[in-house]
Structure formats: C-alpha cells, structure tokens
Amino acid sequence: MTAPASLCEPCVILVFGATGDLARRKIFPALLALHRRGFLHARTPVVAVSRRPTSVADLLAGLQPEDGGGDAQALHAFAASVRCIVFDHTEATLPAFVAAVDDVARERGAGAARAVYFALPADAFEPTAALLVKGGLFQGDGWRRLCFEKPFGHDLASARELNAKITRHFDESSIYRIDHYLGKELVRNLMVMRFANPLFGQIWNREFIDHVQVTIAETLGVEGRAGYYEKAGAVRDMLQNHLMQVLALAAMEPPKALDADSVRDAMVEVVRQLVPPSDGDFVLGQFAPGEAGGRPVPGYRAEPGVHPASDTETFVAVRACIDNPRWQGVPFYLRTGKRMGRRLAEANIVLRAQPGTLFRADRAVEGEPGPNVISIRIQPYEGISVEFTVKAPGEGLRLETAVMEHCHHCVYGLDTVEAYEILLHEFLAGDQTLFTRWDFVEASWRWVDAITAARDGQAAAFPNYAAGTSGPAQVEGLLGGGRDWIVSRDILS
Ligand SMILES: NC(=O)c1ccc[n+]([C@@H]2O[C@H](COP(=O)([O-])OP(=O)(O)OC[C@H]3O[C@@H](n4cnc5c(N)ncnc54)[C@H](OP(=O)(O)O)[C@@H]3O)[C@@H](O)[C@H]2O)c1
C-alpha cells in the first residue's frame, strides 16, 4: 500500500460515463477532494467523457461550498482542470476524440500517461477499451491504467469472457477492478487489527472463535436503479464482491508482506478454500410492502422499473465454511439486504464460551456469562468494540455485559476520507493492493454461482419479508447451535 498518500505523477484522467450517477456522486467529489488535499498534480487534467453533452458547471453542481471561502477557490481551480468531451463510442468519431484528448494533454503538459475510469455499465467496458486501443489513446511511453467498476461480469462464464477480452489489450498490471468496500477505513483496519495486535491475532482461529457474522444492511430500495438491479439482485450486487472482500480479510492467513501481490495472494487463497454452498446453506428473500423511516413503502415489485412478477432477490444470507486448519468447523454467516430495519455494515466475531461452569445459578450467581463478541463496525458509526462479562456493583454476584469501545469516528470524525478518494489515490499512484485481482473475481464467482444456480426453489416464495424488518423468517434457522444474529449496539442511542 502507498503510505503516506502523496502527490500523484501527472497524467490525463478520463472518466467515462461522466453523466452517470456514480461519476456525479462519487468520482468527481473524490477527485475534487484529492485536488484539495494536494494529491492531483497541477499538470493533470480530468476529461469527463459522455455521450450526451454536459458542462463542467453541471458536473460539479452540488459540490459548491456554501461559505465561498478557501473551498470555493479549490473548487474553482479544480473546475479549471476539467474538460468535457462528447464521444458517441463509434469508430467514425474515434480519431477526433483521441485528438481532443491529446490536445488537452499537450495544453496542460500532462505527458503520455493515461488513467481511464470506466463508470459505465459492464457491457460497455470491453467495447470501449477496445475502441481506445484502436484509436491510439495509449500510444506513447507513458503508463496506462484502467479502472473497472463492479460487478465484473454477471457470473463465472461472463466474467471469464470479459476478462479474456480485456486482457487481449491490457495485462493484469494495468487493470484495477474496484470494489469500494476495500477503501473503507474499518475494512482496511481488519488487517491491522488482526496482524498488529496479539490481543486479537492470538485468538483468531477455530480454537477460540465459534463463528463470524458479516452483515451489510441497507434501508433503501432500488432508488431508480431498477434496470441494473433487476438483472443483478443481492447475490451479484453485494455478496460476490463486498461481502466476499470482508470475509477474505477476516479469514485470510497473514500475508508474506504488505505488497499488492502478497496481500492478494492471501485473500484469494481463503476464497478458494470455501466449501461450495448447498441448498440448506442460504436463504434468499425479496421485500414486500412495509415501512422505512416511519413511512409506508411499497414492495420491491411495485418499485419503478421493476417487473410486477420479478423474482430478483433483495436479500441473501449464507453460511460459508472454509476448509482449512484455521477455520475448520467455524461458520461464517454473510447476509445483506435492501429495505432492512437499520442501515449498517459490520463484522461480528463471536468467541467460544469459557470452558467450565463456575458461574451458575445454584451458586447464587445472577445472570450468565454472555459470549465475548468483537464487533468491527464498518458503517455508519465506524469503530471496534469488544463485549465481555463483568460483575455488576453491589452485594452478591450479578453478571452483566460490558463493552470496550474504540469509537473511530469520535477520534477521527465521521467519514474521515471517502472510500473512493482512497481508491482513486491508489489508482493514480499505481498501487493495486486495494483492487481485486482476476483470480479473486474468478474464485468468488465460482462460489457464488452455486447459489444463483439453485435460487429458483426459493424465489417461488417471494416476496417473503416486510420492508423495515431483518429479512425472511427462515434466516433464524440458518445459524443453528443456539446462536443468534447479532446487531451491535447503536452507539448513539
Ligand atoms: N451508482 C452507484 O452507486 C454504483 C455503485 C457501484 C458500482 N456502480 C457501477 O458503476 C457503473 C456506472 O453506474 P451508474 O450508476 O453511474 O450508471 P448510470 O447512472 O446508468 O450511468 C452510466 C453512464 O454510462 C453511460 N452509458 C450507458 N450505456 C453506455 C454505452 N453502451 N456506451 C457508452 N456509455 C454508456 C451513460 O451515458 P448516457 O447518459 O449517455 O446514457 C452514463 O453516463 C456500473 O458499472 C455500475 O454497476 C455504480
């Protein structure tokens, strides 16, 4: 990993899909933030590429600070580095497009390096990359880097096909497959927590850990992205990428070093060791009408753009088992859903009970020792907490659960650095550690495809949970062994 963050070499940054939701909400704000922090080189222009005409003012609308102070100056300076170029993605206009980019590079003194961000639908990735090669965008001796949004492919077969086409033109060292979860502070903290602290590192195995739960719950519905979500569903949209990344970081063996290949070697190894899920290992769901934020909301099938008989899943919970000596017999439960009761993302590590029965009711003990739980809260209130049993004050022996808390956002502030800002910096700095290597994509699709292949049996029961709840009732049965789903304390309550 590049540390500390530093000024990136000059290059031309091209953002394809500049008029899209992602570019507006995440990419341009992250580039502006990098500019403000002095990490974008003064000679680096940003080229916003779109099929429809747009303007710098339009793309940056909403980023205008209210105070008109220093931030306004930074925005003004950043806006001066942005050029909008319309490109209809045809061969006829390709020479003019490449010439326009070269002009911008010359005008700014940016040199021959090119960083291309594909904020495009996945089916436009390869045709666009192939056109750029054909048009000579990457001629010259500068480096070339391409950043592809997730999901990379729709299943194992389509991901392989996409990868084969892209690697005809570019080798793996130029390809950056982004998964913004890898840029989240508490996800990145997992490695530090595990491998820098004997307190956690020594107990991170089957001897001490009973099971692990990873939850990513959203309160939103599809929010105008039905065209994409109808084809994706929760398994492809969240499980194959975000949940698999968190699982890999929580379960991997210590990497040999901190370079990109060592870290990614360790991450892919654990995904390869996942036992293929069978029918009883997962529960799918789709939300029915219910409540969100105290207001009634329609069911998934009544959301704009969704087919009225859609069988797309909006929820998945799965029991993942890892076949290696560290994790034999320790289930990892992964779950995600839309229109859940509370928005959160967290990993809960549940330790085995202390052997022995010293604290029992027949010894006049009130209460019983609860499980020790290590919670890594990824969002919204970032932090790490440990639950353990203490004696309550006063006479007698009453047991209670206490919490040790590292409140990340109290110390460092909320959303200190946005994930996209971290990842764009790493992209421009040429560090691939936080980007998904092809073998990880391949191994995760292979595992996830077993779920999508067997999904029809469960889809017949959709919709099967009310909006605003914690998912289908069958999810309770997935845990077994007297375990309960855990949601960490709402630390603001
Ligand atoms: N939005 C998110 O929060 C989010 C989160 C994670 C990943 N992603 C991924 O990011 C990518 C972009 O998502 P988005 O939400 O920004 O999508 P979007 O709002 O639909 O925008 C897509 C952009 O791509 C352009 N485009 C569409 N089809 C094209 C084609 N065949 N050739 C060239 N340009 C085309 C659109 O241009 P026109 O305006 O001309 O149609 C638009 O600028 C997708 O791969 C998505 O899976 C998005």
PDB file of C-alpha atoms in Angstrom, residues 11-16 18 23 27-32 34-35 40-49 56 59-60 77-85 101 104-105 107-108 110 115 117 424 428:
ATOM      1  CA  CYS A  11      -1.357  12.061 -16.296  1.00  0.00           C
ATOM      2  CA  VAL A  12      -4.659  12.502 -18.107  1.00  0.00           C
ATOM      3  CA  ILE A  13      -7.593  11.150 -16.082  1.00  0.00           C
ATOM      4  CA  LEU A  14     -10.502  10.119 -18.299  1.00  0.00           C
ATOM      5  CA  VAL A  15     -13.863   9.483 -16.638  1.00  0.00           C
ATOM      6  CA  PHE A  16     -16.185   7.587 -18.978  1.00  0.00           C
ATOM      7  CA  ALA A  18     -19.403  11.242 -16.687  1.00  0.00           C
ATOM      8  CA  ALA A  23     -19.482   9.712 -11.593  1.00  0.00           C
ATOM      9  CA  ILE A  27     -15.922  10.083  -8.728  1.00  0.00           C
ATOM     10  CA  PHE A  28     -15.950  13.846  -9.234  1.00  0.00           C
ATOM     11  CA  PRO A  29     -16.308  14.574  -5.491  1.00  0.00           C
ATOM     12  CA  ALA A  30     -13.382  12.201  -4.793  1.00  0.00           C
ATOM     13  CA  LEU A  31     -11.229  13.846  -7.470  1.00  0.00           C
ATOM     14  CA  LEU A  32     -12.082  17.265  -6.066  1.00  0.00           C
ATOM     15  CA  LEU A  34      -7.779  14.723  -3.913  1.00  0.00           C
ATOM     16  CA  HIS A  35      -7.190  18.056  -5.601  1.00  0.00           C
ATOM     17  CA  LEU A  40      -3.540  15.745  -8.012  1.00  0.00           C
ATOM     18  CA  HIS A  41      -0.649  17.144  -9.977  1.00  0.00           C
ATOM     19  CA  ALA A  42      -1.147  20.686 -11.297  1.00  0.00           C
ATOM     20  CA  ARG A  43      -0.469  19.304 -14.803  1.00  0.00           C
ATOM     21  CA  THR A  44      -3.136  16.571 -14.509  1.00  0.00           C
ATOM     22  CA  PRO A  45      -6.343  17.329 -16.415  1.00  0.00           C
ATOM     23  CA  VAL A  46      -9.607  15.453 -15.828  1.00  0.00           C
ATOM     24  CA  VAL A  47     -11.504  14.620 -19.007  1.00  0.00           C
ATOM     25  CA  ALA A  48     -15.210  13.978 -18.452  1.00  0.00           C
ATOM     26  CA  VAL A  49     -16.358  11.756 -21.320  1.00  0.00           C
ATOM     27  CA  VAL A  56     -18.182  21.373 -16.048  1.00  0.00           C
ATOM     28  CA  LEU A  59     -20.972  18.001 -13.396  1.00  0.00           C
ATOM     29  CA  LEU A  60     -19.694  19.880 -10.375  1.00  0.00           C
ATOM     30  CA  ALA A  77      -9.075  25.609  -9.504  1.00  0.00           C
ATOM     31  CA  PHE A  78     -10.266  22.017  -9.860  1.00  0.00           C
ATOM     32  CA  ALA A  79     -13.007  23.044 -12.323  1.00  0.00           C
ATOM     33  CA  ALA A  80     -10.313  24.722 -14.443  1.00  0.00           C
ATOM     34  CA  SER A  81      -8.611  21.334 -14.832  1.00  0.00           C
ATOM     35  CA  VAL A  82     -11.786  19.560 -16.052  1.00  0.00           C
ATOM     36  CA  ARG A  83     -12.649  19.289 -19.761  1.00  0.00           C
ATOM     37  CA  CYS A  84     -15.875  17.805 -21.107  1.00  0.00           C
ATOM     38  CA  ILE A  85     -15.586  15.810 -24.309  1.00  0.00           C
ATOM     39  CA  VAL A 101      -7.667  14.130 -25.515  1.00  0.00           C
ATOM     40  CA  VAL A 104      -5.844  18.520 -23.573  1.00  0.00           C
ATOM     41  CA  ALA A 105      -2.707  16.588 -22.563  1.00  0.00           C
ATOM     42  CA  GLU A 107      -2.230  22.061 -23.291  1.00  0.00           C
ATOM     43  CA  ARG A 108      -1.684  21.009 -19.644  1.00  0.00           C
ATOM     44  CA  ALA A 110       0.320  16.129 -18.787  1.00  0.00           C
ATOM     45  CA  ALA A 115      -5.730   6.777 -16.229  1.00  0.00           C
ATOM     46  CA  TYR A 117     -12.097   5.215 -15.202  1.00  0.00           C
ATOM     47  CA  LEU A 424      -8.639   6.845  -6.676  1.00  0.00           C
ATOM     48  CA  LEU A 428      -3.320   7.183  -9.673  1.00  0.00           C
TER      49      LEU A 428
END
